[in-house]
Coordinates of C-alpha atoms in Angstrom, one line a residue:
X1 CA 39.0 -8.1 11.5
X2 CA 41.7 -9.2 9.6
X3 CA 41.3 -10.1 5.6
X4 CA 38.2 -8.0 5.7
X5 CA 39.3 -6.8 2.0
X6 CA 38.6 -10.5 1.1
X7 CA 34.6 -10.2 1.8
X8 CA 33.9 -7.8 -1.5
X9 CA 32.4 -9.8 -3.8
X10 CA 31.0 -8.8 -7.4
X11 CA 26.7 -8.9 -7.5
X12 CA 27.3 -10.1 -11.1
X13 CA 28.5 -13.3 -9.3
X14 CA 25.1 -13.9 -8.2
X15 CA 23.3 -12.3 -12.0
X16 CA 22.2 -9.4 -9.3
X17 CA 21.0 -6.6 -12.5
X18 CA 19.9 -3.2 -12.3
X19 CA 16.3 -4.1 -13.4
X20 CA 15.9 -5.8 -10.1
X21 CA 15.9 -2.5 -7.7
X22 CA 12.5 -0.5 -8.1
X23 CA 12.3 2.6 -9.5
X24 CA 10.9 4.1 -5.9
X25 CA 14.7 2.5 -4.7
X26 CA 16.6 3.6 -7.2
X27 CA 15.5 7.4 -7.0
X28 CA 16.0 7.0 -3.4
X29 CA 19.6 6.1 -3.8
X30 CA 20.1 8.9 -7.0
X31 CA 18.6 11.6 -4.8
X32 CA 21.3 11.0 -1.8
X33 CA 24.3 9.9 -3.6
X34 CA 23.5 13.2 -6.2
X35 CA 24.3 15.3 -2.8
X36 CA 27.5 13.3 -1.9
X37 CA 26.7 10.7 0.1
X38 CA 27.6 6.9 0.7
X39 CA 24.4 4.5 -0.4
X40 CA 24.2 1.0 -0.3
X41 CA 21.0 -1.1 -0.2
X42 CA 21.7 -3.6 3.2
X43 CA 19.6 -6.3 5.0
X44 CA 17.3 -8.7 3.7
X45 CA 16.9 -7.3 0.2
X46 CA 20.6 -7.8 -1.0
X47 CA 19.7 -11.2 0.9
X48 CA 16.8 -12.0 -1.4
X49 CA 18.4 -10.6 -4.5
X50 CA 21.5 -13.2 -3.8
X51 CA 18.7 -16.0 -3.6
X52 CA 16.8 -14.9 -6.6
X53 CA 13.6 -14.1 -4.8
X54 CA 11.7 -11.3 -4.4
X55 CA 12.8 -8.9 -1.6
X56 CA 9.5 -7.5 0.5
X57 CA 11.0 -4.1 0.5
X58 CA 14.4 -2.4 0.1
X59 CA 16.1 -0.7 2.6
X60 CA 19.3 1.8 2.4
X61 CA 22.0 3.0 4.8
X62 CA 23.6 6.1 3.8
X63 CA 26.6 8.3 5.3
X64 CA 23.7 11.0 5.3
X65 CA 22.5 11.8 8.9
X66 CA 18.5 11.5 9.3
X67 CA 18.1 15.3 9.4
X68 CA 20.2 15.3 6.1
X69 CA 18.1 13.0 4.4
X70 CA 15.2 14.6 5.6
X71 CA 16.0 17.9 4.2
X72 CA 16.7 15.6 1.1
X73 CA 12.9 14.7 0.4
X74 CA 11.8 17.8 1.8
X75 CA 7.2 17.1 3.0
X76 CA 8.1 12.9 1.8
X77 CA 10.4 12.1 4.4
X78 CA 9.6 11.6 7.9
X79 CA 11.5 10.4 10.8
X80 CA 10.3 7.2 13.2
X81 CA 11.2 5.1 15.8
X82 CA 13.0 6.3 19.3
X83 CA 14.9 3.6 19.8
X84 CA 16.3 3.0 16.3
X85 CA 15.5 6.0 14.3
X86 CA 14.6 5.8 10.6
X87 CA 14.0 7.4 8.0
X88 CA 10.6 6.8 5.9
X89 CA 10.7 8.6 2.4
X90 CA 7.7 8.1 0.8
X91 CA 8.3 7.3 -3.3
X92 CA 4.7 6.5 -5.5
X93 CA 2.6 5.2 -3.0
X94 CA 5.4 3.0 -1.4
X95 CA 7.7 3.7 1.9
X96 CA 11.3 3.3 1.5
X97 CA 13.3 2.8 5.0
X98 CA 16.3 4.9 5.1
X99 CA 19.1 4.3 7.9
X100 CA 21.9 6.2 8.9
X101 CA 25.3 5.2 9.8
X102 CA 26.1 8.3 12.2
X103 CA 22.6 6.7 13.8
X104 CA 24.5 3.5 14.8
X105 CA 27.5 5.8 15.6
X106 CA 25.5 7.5 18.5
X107 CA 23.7 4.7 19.8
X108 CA 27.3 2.8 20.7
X109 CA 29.0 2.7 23.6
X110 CA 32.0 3.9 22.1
X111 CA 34.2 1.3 22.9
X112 CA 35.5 0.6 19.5
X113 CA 36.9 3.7 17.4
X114 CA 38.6 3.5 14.4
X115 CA 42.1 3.4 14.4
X116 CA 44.7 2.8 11.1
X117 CA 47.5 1.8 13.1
X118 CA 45.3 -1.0 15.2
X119 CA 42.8 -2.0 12.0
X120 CA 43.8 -4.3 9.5
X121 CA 40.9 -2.4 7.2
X122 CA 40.0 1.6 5.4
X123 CA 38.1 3.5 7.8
X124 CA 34.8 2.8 5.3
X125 CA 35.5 -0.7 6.0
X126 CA 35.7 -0.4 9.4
X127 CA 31.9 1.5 9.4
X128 CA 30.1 -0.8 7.9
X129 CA 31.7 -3.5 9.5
X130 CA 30.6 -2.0 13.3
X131 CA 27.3 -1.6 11.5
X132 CA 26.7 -4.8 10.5
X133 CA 27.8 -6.1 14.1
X134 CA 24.2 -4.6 15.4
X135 CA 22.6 -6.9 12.6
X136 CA 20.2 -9.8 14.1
X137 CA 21.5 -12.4 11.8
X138 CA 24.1 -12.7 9.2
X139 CA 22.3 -13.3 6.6
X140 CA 20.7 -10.1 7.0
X141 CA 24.5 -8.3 7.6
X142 CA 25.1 -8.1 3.8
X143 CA 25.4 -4.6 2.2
X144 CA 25.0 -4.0 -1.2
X145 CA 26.7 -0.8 -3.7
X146 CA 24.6 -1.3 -6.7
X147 CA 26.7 1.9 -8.1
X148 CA 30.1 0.1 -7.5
X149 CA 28.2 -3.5 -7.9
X150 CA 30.3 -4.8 -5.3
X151 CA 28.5 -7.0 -2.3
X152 CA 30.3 -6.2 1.8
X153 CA 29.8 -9.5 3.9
X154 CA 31.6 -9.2 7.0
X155 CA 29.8 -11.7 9.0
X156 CA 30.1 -14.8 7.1
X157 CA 26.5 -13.9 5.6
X158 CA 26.7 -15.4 1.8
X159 CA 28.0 -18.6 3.7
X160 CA 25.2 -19.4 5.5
X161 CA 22.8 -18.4 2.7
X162 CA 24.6 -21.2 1.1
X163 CA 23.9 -23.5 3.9
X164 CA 20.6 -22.4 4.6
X165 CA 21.0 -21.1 8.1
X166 CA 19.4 -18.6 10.1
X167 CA 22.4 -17.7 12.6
X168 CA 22.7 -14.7 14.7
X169 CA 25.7 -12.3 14.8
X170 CA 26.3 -12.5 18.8
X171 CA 25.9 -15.7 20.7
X172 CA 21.7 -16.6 20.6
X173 CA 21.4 -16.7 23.7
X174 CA 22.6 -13.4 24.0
X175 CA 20.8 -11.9 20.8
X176 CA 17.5 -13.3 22.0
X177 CA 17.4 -11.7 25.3
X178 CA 18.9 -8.7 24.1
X179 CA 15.8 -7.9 21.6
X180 CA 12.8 -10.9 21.8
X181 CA 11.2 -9.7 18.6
X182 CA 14.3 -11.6 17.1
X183 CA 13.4 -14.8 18.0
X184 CA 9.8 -14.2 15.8
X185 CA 11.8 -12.8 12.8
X186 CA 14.3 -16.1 13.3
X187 CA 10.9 -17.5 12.2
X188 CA 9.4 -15.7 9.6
X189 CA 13.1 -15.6 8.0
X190 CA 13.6 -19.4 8.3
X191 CA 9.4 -20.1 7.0
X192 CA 10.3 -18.3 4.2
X193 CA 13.4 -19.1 2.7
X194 CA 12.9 -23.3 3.9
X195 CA 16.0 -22.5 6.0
X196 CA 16.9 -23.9 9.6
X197 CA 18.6 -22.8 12.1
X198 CA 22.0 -24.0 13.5
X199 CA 22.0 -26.2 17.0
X200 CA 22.5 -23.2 19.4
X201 CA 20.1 -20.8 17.8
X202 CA 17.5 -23.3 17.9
X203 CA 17.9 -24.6 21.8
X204 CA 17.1 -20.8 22.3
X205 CA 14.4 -20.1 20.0
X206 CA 13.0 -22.9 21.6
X207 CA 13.9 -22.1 25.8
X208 CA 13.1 -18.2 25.0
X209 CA 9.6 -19.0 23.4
X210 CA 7.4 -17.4 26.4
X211 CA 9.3 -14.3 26.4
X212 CA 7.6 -13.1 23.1
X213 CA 4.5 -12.6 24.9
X214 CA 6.1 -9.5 26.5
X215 CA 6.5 -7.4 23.2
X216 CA 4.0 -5.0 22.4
X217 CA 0.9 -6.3 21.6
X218 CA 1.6 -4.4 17.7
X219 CA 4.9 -5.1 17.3
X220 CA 3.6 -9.4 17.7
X221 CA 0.6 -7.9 15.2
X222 CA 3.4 -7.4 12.6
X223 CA 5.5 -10.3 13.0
X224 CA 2.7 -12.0 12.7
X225 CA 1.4 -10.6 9.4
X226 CA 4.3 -11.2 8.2
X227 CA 4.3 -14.4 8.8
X228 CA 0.6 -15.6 7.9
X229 CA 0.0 -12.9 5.0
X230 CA 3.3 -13.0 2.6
X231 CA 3.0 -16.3 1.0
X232 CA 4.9 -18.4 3.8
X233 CA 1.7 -19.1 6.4
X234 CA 1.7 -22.6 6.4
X235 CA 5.7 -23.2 7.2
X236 CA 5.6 -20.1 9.6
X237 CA 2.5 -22.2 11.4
X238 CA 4.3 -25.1 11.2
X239 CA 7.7 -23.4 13.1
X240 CA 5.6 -22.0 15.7
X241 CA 4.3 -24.9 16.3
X242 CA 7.9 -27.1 16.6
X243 CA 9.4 -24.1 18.8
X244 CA 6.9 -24.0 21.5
X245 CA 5.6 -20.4 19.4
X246 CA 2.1 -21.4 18.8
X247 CA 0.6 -22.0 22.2
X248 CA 1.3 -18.4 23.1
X249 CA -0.2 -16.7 20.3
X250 CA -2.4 -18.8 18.3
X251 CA -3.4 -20.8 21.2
X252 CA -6.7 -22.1 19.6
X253 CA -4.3 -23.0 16.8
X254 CA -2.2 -24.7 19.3
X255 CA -5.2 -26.5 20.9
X256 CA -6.4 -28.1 17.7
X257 CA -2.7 -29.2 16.9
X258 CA -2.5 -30.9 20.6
X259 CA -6.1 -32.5 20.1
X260 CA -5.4 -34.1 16.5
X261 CA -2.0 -35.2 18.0
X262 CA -0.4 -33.1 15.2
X263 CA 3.8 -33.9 16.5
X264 CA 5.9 -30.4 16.9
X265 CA 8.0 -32.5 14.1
X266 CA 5.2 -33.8 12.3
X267 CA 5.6 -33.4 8.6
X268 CA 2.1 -34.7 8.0
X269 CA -0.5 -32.5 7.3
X270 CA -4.0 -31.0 8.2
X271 CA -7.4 -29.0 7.2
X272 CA -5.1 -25.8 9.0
X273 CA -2.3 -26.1 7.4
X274 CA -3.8 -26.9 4.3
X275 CA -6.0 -23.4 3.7
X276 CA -2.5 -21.5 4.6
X277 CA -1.1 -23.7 1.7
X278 CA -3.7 -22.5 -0.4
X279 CA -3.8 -19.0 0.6
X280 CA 0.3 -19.1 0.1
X281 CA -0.4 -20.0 -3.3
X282 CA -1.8 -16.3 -3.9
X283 CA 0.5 -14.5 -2.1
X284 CA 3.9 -13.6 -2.4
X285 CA 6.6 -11.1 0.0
X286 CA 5.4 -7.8 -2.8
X287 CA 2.0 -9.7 -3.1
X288 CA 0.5 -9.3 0.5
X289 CA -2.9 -9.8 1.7
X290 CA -4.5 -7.5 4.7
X291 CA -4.5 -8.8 8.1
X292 CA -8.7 -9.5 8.0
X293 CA -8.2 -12.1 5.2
X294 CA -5.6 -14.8 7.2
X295 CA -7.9 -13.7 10.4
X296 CA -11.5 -14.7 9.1
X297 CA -9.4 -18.2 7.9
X298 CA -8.3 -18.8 11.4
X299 CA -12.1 -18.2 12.4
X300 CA -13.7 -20.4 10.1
X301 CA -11.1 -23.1 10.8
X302 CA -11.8 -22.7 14.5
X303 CA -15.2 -23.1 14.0
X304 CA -15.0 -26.2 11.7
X305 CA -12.4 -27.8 14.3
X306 CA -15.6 -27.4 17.4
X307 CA -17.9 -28.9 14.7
X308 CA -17.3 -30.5 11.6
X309 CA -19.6 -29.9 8.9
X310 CA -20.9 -31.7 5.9
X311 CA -18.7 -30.1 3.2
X312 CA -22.2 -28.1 1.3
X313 CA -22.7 -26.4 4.2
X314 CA -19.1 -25.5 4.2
X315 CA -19.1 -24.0 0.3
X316 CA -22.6 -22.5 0.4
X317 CA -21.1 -20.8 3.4
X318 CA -17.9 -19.6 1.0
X319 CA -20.1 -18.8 -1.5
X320 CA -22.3 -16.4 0.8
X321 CA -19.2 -14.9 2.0
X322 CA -18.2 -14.1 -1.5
X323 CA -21.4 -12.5 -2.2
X324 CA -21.5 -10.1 0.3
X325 CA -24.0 -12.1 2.1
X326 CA -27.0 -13.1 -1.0
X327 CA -28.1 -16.0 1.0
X328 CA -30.7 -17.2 -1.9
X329 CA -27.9 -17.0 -4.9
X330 CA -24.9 -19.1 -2.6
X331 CA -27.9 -22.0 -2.2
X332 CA -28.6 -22.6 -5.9
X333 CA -24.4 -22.3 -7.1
X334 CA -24.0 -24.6 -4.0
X335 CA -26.7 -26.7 -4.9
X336 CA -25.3 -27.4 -8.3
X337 CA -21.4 -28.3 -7.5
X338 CA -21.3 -31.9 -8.5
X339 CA -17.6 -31.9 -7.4
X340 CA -15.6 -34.7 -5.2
X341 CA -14.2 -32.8 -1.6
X342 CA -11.2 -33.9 0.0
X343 CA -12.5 -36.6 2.1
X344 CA -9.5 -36.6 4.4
X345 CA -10.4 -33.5 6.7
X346 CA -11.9 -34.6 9.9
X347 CA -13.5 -31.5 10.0
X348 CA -15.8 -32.7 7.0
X349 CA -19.2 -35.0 7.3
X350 CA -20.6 -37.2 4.9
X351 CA -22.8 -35.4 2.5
X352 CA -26.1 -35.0 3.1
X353 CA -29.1 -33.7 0.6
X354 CA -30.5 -30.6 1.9
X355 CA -33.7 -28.8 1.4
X356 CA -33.0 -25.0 0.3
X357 CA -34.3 -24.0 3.6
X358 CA -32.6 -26.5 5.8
X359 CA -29.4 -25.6 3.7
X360 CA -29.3 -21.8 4.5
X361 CA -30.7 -22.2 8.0
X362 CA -27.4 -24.9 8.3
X363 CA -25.3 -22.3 6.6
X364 CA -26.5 -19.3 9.4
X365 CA -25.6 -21.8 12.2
X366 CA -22.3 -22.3 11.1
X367 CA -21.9 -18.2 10.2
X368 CA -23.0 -18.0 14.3
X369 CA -20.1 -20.4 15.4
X370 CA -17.6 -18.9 13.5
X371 CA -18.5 -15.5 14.9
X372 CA -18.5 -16.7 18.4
X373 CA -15.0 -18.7 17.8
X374 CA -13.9 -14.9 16.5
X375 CA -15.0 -13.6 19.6
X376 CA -13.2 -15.8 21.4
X377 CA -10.1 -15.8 19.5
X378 CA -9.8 -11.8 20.8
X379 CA -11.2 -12.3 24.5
X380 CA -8.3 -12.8 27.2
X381 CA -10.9 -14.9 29.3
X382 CA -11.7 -17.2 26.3
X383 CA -7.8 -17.1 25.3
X384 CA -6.7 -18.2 29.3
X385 CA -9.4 -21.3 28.9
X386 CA -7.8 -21.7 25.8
X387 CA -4.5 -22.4 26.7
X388 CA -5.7 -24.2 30.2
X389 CA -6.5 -27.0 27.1
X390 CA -3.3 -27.3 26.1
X391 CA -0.6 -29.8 27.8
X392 CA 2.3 -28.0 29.2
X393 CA 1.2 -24.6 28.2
X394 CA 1.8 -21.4 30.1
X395 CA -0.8 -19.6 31.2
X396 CA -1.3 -16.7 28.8
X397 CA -4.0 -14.1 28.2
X398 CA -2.6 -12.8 25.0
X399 CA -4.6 -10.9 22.5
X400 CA -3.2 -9.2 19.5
X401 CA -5.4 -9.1 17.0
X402 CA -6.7 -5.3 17.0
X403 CA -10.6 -4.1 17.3
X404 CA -10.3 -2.6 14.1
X405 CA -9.4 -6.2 11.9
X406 CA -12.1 -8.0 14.6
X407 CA -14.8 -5.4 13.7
X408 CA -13.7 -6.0 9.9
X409 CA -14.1 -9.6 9.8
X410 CA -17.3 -9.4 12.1
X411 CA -19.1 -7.6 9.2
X412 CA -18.4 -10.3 7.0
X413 CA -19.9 -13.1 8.8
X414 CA -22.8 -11.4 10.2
X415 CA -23.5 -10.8 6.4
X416 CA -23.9 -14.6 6.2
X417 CA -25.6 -14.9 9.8
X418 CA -28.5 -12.5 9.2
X419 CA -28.9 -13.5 5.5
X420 CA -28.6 -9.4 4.8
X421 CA -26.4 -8.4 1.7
X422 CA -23.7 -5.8 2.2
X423 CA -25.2 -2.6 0.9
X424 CA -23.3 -1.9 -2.4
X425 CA -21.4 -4.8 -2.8
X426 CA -20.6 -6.4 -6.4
X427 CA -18.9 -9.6 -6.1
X428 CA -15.7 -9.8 -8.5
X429 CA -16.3 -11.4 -11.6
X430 CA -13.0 -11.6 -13.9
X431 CA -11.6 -13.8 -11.5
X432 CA -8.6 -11.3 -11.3
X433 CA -6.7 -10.6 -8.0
X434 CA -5.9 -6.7 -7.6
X435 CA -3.0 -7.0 -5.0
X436 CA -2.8 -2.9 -4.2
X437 CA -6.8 -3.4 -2.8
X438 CA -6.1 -6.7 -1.2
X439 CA -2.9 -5.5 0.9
X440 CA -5.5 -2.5 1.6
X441 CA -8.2 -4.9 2.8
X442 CA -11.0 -4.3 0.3
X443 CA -14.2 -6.0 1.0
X444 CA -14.8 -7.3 -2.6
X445 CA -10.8 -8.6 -2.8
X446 CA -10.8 -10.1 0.7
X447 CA -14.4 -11.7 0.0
X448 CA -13.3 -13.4 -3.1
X449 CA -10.0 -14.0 -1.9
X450 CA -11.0 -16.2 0.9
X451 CA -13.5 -18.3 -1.2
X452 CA -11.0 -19.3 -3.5
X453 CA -8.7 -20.5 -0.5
X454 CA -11.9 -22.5 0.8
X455 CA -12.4 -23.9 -2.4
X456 CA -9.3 -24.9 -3.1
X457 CA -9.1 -26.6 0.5
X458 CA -12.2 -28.2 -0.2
X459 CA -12.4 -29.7 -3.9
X460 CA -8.2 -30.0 -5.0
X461 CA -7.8 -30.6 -7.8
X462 CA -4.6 -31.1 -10.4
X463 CA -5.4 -27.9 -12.4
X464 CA -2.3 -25.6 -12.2
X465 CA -4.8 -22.9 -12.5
X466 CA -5.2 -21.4 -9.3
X467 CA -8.2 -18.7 -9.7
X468 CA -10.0 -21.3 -10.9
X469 CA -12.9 -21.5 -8.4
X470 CA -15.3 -23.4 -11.1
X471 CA -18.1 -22.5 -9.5

């Protein structure tokens, strides 16, 4: 612990300004420090704010006991969590996470207690120092005062920023088997920023894979979202894929990797990975999209992957899904693209020329095999097959995604199916994306949402224009 003055390092180093912590944040902080205590933002905001980007959410530790802060936000504050209680104060329709460090203080063993004549450190030193020691990585160990502007790094965390490295605090081995849930955020973390992860941390990301499939089924729900629906699905899918990840919770994902070949180092690409490049396009860590959206894309592809389709059938099927099911209207815009698709997808046919009937009958088939691969997708018989398919995979039952996102995603395509448009539904026309009813799951967002990605995936073109659907 010695030299521990040494890791206080000025946020005007890294241009770190006021007008980057949110209002909801910032009164947050102002309300607790008002009453005396100790704020600092910590984790993987002052991470994100080091690195430019732009954190997810912002998180604070305070001197302030829960009950304290509590009694602070008195009806917008509640407590959660057993194991690791928090704090969530609600602040303009956002939640902001509120720790404590008497929290950590109880939870130790009580085997290290501050002592002047034995530390080489200020008592406030030595408590955020023991705090940041229950940190999963050190890049995540960094603690912020925006009031003093002064940045804590006690575990080597700005170091590793600067080499790109995902490393844990303890030994990984260790870390991993200590909390499992780590090993998916190792993921996430590294998809995200294009890190990697040092020798050690990856031998046991890799060797601890299977043991994610013990967590609960919602806590893998959330790692997962934030994997697939943040703006970072394709190099998440590709991680899970290299680290042995996939097979156990995407295994139809996993399957369709193993049957193209697609090498756990492959830097190549696919029809997959290529609609989760699209959709990342859209979407951003404060720019989410609800689960249903990266859901119905893992259904589609699924059912494009059992039968590749000529690429009409494909859009008209976008287009239906767009419009709420108006089987008639998504035939004639189909009809009329005169557009070149990307004929690299084996999961594409040669163009044919359809009769309107044939077209929409064509369309309703393809609406019934995506349905059935969503069925199967959230069926532990259909999941075990799955991963019987898959060379060198465990056998694994998992389901995660919950009945409520299944029964979502269901209404869509059975729109399309039975040629029946949603009652009440206006398709978006400004071409505008309203983020707050997306992360929310609005049928009109998600609808036009996912037709854009399909469309993108479909005819690319070099237009920097994103929303551009053309048709």
């Amino acid at each position: 612990m010695e030299g521990l003055e040494w890791k206080k390092i000025s946020a005007k180093r890294f241009g770190i300004k006021e007008s980057m912590i949110p209002p909801e944040a910032w009164n947050v902080l102002h309300r607790l420090r008002s009453r005396g205590y100790d704020v600092y933002l910590v984790g993987g905001c002052v991470r994100d704010l080091i690195m430019k980007k732009t954190p997810k959410d912002f998180d604070i530790i305070t001197t302030a006991d829960l009950r304290q802060v509590k009694d602070t936000f008195l009806g917008s504050a509640v407590i959660v969590g057993r194991r690791f209680p928090i704090c969530h104060v609600h602040e303009n329709n956002s939640i902001v996470e509120v720790s404590s460090f008497n929290t950590c203080a109880r939870g130790s063993s009580g085997s290290q207690i501050y002592n002047s004549k034995s530390q080489n450190c200020s008592k406030n030193d030595f408590v955020r120092w023991k705090n940041c020691q229950r940190r999963d990585f050190t890049i995540n160990g960094l603690m912020f005062n925006p009031y003093s502007e002064k940045i804590y790094d006690y575990l080597g965390g700005i170091e590793d920023i600067k080499k790109a490295k995902v490393r844990t605090v303890i030994p990984a081995g260790t870390s991993f088997q200590e909390d499992c849930a780590r090993i998916l955020r190792a993921i996430r973390i590294a998809a995200r920023l294009g890190f990697s992860f040092p020798k050690e941390t990856a031998y046991y990301v890799r060797t601890l894979a299977c043991s994610v499939a013990r967590l609960d089924k919602a806590r893998i729900l959330m790692e997962m979202n934030y994997m697939l629906a943040y703006g970072s699905a394709e190099a998440s899918l590709r991680l899970l894929w290299r680290f042995g990840l996939l097979e156990h919770l995407l295994p139809f994902q996993a399957a369709y990797f193993s049957s193209t070949r697609f090498k756990r180092k492959d830097k190549g690409t696919n029809m997959l990975l290529v609609l989760f490049s699209k959709l990342d396009n859209f979407l951003a860590p404060n720019r989410p999209c609800h689960n249903s959206l990266w859901i119905s894309l893992l259904a589609f592809h699924e059912a494009l992957a059992r039968k590749p389709c000529d690429p009409l059938i494909v859009a008209t099927f976008a287009l239906a899904f767009y419009l709420g099911g108006d089987m008639s209207l998504a035939v004639d815009i189909g009809k009329s693209i005169n557009r070149q698709h990307d004929t690299g997808f084996r999961e594409l046919l040669e163009p044919k020329v359809w009769t309107d009937k044939h077209l929409a009958g064509e369309v309703q088939s393809f609406a019934a095999l995506m349905k059935q691969a969503l069925t199967e997708m959230t069926d532990e018989y259909h999941v075990a097959n799955a991963m019987a398919k898959i060379p060198q995979a465990p056998s694994s039952d998992l389901v995660f995604i919950p009945l409520q996102a299944y029964l979502k995603v269901l209404k869509f395509i059975e729109c399309v199916q039975y040629g029946k448009k949603e009652r009440g539904h206006e398709p978006k026309r400004d071409g505008m994306i309203n983020y707050h009813n997306l992360s929310n799951g609005t049928h009109a967002e998600i609808r036009n949402l996912f037709t854009l990605v399909v469309f993108d995936t479909l005819y690319p073109t070099d237009t920097e224009d994103e929303n551009d659907c053309s048709s």
